[in-house]
XYZ file of C-alpha atoms in Angstrom:
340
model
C 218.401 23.345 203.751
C 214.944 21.723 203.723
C 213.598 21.719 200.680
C 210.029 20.767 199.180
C 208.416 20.737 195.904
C 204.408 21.097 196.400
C 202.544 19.674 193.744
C 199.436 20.697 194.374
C 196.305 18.478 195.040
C 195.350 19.848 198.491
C 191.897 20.495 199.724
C 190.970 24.455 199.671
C 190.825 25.869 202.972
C 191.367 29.673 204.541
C 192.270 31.906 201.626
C 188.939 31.632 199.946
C 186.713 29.637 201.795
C 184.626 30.927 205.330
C 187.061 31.881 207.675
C 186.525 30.626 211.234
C 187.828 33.678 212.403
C 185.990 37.323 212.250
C 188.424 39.446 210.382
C 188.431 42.693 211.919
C 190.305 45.857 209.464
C 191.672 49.512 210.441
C 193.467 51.811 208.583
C 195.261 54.627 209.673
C 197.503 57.368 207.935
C 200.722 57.964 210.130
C 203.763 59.911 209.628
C 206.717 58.393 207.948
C 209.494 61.013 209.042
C 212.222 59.317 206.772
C 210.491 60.370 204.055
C 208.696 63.762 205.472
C 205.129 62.654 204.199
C 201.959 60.646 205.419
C 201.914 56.487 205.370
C 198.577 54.284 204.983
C 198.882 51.237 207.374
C 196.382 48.582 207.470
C 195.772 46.282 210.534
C 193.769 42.906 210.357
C 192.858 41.108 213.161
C 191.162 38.845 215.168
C 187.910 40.761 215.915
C 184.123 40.871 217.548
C 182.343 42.846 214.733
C 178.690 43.449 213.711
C 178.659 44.769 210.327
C 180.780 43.122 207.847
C 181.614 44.415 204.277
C 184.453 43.248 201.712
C 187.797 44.689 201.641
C 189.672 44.802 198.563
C 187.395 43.906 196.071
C 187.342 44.944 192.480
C 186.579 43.840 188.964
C 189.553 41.641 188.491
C 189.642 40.435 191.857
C 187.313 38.739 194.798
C 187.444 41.136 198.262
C 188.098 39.576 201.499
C 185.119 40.153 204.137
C 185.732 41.862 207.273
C 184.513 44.074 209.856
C 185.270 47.477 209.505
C 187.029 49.301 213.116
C 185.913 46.164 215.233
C 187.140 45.578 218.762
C 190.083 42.855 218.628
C 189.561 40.267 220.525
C 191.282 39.676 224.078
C 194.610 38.073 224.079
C 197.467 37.978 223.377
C 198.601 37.484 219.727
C 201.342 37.132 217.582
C 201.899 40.144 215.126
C 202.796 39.906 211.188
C 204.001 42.617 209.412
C 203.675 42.388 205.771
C 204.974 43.723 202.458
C 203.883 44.162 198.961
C 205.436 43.938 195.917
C 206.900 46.676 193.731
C 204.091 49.048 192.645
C 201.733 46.834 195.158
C 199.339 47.794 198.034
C 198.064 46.490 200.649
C 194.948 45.132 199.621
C 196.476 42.928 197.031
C 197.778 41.173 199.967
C 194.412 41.427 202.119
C 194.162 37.057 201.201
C 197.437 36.289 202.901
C 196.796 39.301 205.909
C 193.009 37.801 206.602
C 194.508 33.634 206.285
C 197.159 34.733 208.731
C 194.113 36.345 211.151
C 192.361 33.353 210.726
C 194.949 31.353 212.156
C 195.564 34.002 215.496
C 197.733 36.652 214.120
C 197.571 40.347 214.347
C 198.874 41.388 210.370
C 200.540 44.768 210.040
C 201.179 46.181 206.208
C 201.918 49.828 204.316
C 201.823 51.477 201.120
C 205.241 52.034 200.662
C 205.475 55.368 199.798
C 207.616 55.644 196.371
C 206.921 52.012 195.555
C 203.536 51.752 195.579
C 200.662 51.568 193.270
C 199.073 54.531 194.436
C 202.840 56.559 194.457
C 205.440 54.933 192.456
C 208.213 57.006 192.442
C 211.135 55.636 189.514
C 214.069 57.963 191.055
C 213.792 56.593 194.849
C 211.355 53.577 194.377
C 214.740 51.124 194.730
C 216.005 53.393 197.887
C 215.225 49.851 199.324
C 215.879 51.021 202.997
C 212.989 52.864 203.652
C 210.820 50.020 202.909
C 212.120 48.284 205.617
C 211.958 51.493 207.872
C 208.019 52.101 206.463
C 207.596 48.443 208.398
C 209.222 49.463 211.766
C 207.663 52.414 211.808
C 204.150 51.092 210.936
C 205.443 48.158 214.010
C 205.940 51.858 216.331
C 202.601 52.803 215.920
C 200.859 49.679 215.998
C 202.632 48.524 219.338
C 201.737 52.125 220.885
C 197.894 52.118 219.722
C 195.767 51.555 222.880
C 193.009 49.422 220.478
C 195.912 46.713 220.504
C 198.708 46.959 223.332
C 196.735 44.741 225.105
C 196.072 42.427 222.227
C 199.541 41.683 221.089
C 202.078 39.166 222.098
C 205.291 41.459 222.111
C 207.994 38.356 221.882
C 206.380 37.034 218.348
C 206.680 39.343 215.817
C 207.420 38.096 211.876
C 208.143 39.582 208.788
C 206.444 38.511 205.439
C 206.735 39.804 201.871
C 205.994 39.191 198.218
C 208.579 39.979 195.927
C 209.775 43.435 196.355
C 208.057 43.230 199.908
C 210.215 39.446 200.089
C 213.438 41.609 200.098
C 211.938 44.127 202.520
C 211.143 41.032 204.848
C 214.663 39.730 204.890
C 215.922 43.094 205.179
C 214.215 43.275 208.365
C 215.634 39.850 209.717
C 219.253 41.261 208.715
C 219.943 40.603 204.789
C 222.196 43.355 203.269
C 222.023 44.358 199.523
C 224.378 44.526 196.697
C 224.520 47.040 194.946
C 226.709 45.381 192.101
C 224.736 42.397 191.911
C 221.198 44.184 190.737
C 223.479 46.737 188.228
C 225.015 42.974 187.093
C 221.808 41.408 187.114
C 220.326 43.891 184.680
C 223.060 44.050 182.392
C 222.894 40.231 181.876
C 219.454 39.821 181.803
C 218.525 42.887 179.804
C 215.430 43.103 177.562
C 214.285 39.713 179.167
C 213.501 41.750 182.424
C 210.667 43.505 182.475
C 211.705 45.576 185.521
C 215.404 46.431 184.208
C 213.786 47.594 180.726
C 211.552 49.718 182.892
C 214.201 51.384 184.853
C 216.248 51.893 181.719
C 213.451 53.371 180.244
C 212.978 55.816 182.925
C 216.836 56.726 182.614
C 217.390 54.984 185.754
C 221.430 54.416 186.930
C 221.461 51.773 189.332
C 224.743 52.596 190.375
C 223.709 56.034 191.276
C 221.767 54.747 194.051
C 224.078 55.282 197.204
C 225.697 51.892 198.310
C 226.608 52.926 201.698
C 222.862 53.166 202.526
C 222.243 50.318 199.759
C 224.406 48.014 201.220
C 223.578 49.048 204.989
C 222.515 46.414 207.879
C 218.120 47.629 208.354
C 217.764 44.501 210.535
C 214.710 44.978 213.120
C 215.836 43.081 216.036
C 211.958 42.786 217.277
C 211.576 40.346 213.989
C 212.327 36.758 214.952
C 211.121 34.694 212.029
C 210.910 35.433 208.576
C 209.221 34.206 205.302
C 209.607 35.484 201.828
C 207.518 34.783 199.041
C 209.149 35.535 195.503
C 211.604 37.730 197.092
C 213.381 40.192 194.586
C 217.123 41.764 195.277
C 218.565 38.817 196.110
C 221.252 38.834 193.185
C 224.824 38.724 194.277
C 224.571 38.060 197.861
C 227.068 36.076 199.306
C 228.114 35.130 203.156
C 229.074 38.980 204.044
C 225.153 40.063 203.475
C 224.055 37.203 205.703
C 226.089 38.059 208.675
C 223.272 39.558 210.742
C 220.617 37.295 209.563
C 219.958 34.701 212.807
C 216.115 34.442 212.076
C 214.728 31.261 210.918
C 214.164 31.647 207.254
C 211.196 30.197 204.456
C 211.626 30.757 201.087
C 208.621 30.242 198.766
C 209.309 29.934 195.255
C 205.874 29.845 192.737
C 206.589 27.550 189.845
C 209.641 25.893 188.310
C 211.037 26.038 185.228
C 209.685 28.527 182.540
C 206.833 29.356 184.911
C 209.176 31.618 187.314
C 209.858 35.047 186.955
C 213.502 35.166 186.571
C 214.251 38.564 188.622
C 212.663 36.916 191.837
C 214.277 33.319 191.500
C 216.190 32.106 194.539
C 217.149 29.069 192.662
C 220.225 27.755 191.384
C 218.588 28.905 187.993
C 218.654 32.179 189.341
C 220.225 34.060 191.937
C 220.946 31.382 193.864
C 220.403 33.007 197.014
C 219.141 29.456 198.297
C 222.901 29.146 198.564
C 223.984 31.536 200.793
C 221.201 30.655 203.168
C 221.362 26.948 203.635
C 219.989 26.459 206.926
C 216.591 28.311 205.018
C 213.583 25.861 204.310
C 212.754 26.371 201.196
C 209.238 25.337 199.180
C 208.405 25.687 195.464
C 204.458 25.553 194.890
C 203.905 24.655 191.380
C 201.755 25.111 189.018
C 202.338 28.590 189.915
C 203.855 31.914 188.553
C 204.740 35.073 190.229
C 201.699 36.905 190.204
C 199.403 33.954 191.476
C 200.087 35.519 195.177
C 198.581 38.489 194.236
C 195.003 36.988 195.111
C 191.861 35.163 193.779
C 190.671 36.573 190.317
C 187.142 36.999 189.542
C 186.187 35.092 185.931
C 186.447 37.794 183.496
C 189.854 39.037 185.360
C 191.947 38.072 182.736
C 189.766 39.419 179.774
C 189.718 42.394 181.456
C 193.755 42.769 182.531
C 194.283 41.846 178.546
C 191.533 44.360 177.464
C 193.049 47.087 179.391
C 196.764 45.490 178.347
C 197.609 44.985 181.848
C 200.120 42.928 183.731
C 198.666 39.392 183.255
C 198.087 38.557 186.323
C 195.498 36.342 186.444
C 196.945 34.469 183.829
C 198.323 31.278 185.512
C 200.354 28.114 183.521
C 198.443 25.438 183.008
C 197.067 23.226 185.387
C 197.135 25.604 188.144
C 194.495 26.353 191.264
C 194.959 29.577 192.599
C 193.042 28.722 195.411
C 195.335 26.071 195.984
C 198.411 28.421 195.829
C 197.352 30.815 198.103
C 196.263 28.371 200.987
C 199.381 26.654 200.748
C 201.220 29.447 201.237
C 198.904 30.399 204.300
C 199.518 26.859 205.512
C 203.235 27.433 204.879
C 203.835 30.969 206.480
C 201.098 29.957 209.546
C 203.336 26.848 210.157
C 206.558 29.027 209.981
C 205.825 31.220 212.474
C 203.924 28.540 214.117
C 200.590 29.967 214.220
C 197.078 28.186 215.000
């Protein structure tokens, strides 16, 4: 395993500053037969555009400029597919999609249905499969869509996630669930997990979720490197869950020590799923928590999340440069899949 702490006194560079690249954005709304109803996709990439506006931009958070339905521009270029976090979007993510653009990549990503922020659904939302079967379907279309067959490097495709959308990424290089070890997981951490106090409240039995499909093999064989950022489900794993998982691995970890979220801790201090994946590089940014990958907040973002008694996710530990964070993790995902 190749592991690195990143203490972080880097120079800023593509999540926040000018990109070099023109970002070009589409969105479409496909069919996702597994679950019988419509899917939003997004797909940034290297573009020729005119007009630009700003994607993703609200009152809590800065938007990412782009140009809306641009041409791509002619190559050939690796494709990303990316996945959000339990109750996330896509546009959360829009910083790591456009850094990813900016370094050659064509960046594929989906509202999960049932996990989502715009359709969270409590009974399903854990039916982890058909995340990673929203991503090869979204990877379908996207490979089929005249405005980019000719654009896209078929022979480097990657996976990349944050937190739920971690577990969805290594599902797709070949990690298997356990169905005991979240149940387990829960009962030991109890009220000190926000997510298992959630589920309990809904009257949520994880052991009523069906392990056959739980514990079932949704490797994409198209995906040949993978990166996870937070990654979530990975309690209980051992060598059997790992069989089909030849990928090269990265496993980024935000913070250390008190400043990690406990449910999506690959650590020895948590699930140690480090472990079980030792030929996985691994890198712990720090000052960091879990929700520093969910972008760049505007000034009054965290008076606002705490007015409206929101997640606080703009609330970082001490010390810490989100714009730091989310350029090294560019850096670190770009290098991974060895980008630009």
């Amino acid at each position: 395993m190749k592991q690195l702490i990143l203490a972080l006194t880097l120079v800023a560079s593509a999540a926040t500053e000018g990109l070099a690249q023109e970002i070009g954005l589409m969105e479409r709304t496909i069919i996702a037969p597994h679950h019988a109803k419509e899917m939003q996709i997004a797909i940034m990439y290297p573009a020729a555009g005119q007009t630009q506006t700003t994607f993703a931009e609200n009152g809590v958070f800065y938007g990412t400029p782009v140009f809306q339905d641009a041409s791509p521009v002619s190559g050939q270029h690796p494709v990303v597919v990316l996945s959000h976090g339990w109750g996330g979007n896509y546009a959360r993510m829009a910083w790591l999609s456009a850094g990813l653009v900016s370094r050659g990549a064509i960046v594929v990503a989906v509202n999960h249905p049932n996990s989502s922020t715009f359709d969270l659904d409590f009974e399903t939302a854990f039916d982890h499969w058909t995340r990673a079967q929203d991503i090869s379907v979204a990877l379908d279309h996207v490979l089929q869509d005249t405005a980019f067959t000719s654009a896209i490097d078929p022979t480097r495709i990657y996976a990349t996630g944050f937190s739920y959308g971690g577990w969805t990424a290594l599902s797709l290089a070949g990690v298997q669930g356990s169905r005991p070890g979240f149940a387990n997981y829960c009962v030991a951490a109890g009220a000190a997990s926000q997510l298992c106090t959630e589920l309990a409240a809904k009257g949520i039995d994880i052991n009523a979720i069906d392990q056959t499909q739980y514990e079932g093999s949704y490797k994409d064989p198209r995906i040949s490197a993978v990166a996870a950022i937070d990654p979530g489900l990975t309690w209980g794993l051992g060598p059997a869950h790992v069989q089909d998982l030849t990928a090269p691995v990265l496993l980024i970890g935000l913070g250390n020590g008190p400043d990690r979220l406990h449910a999506t801790d690959t650590s020895p201090a948590g699930s140690n799923f480090e472990a079980v994946v030792p030929q996985a590089s691994v890198l712990t940014i720090a000052p960091a928590m879990h929700f520093s990958a969910l972008g760049l907040c505007k000034p009054a973002g965290e008076a606002i999340l705490l007015e409206e008694k929101d997640d606080p996710v703009c609330t970082d530990p001490e010390g810490t440069d989100r714009r730091l964070v989310l350029d090294a993790m560019i850096d670190a995902i770009a290098g991974h899949f060895d980008l630009k």
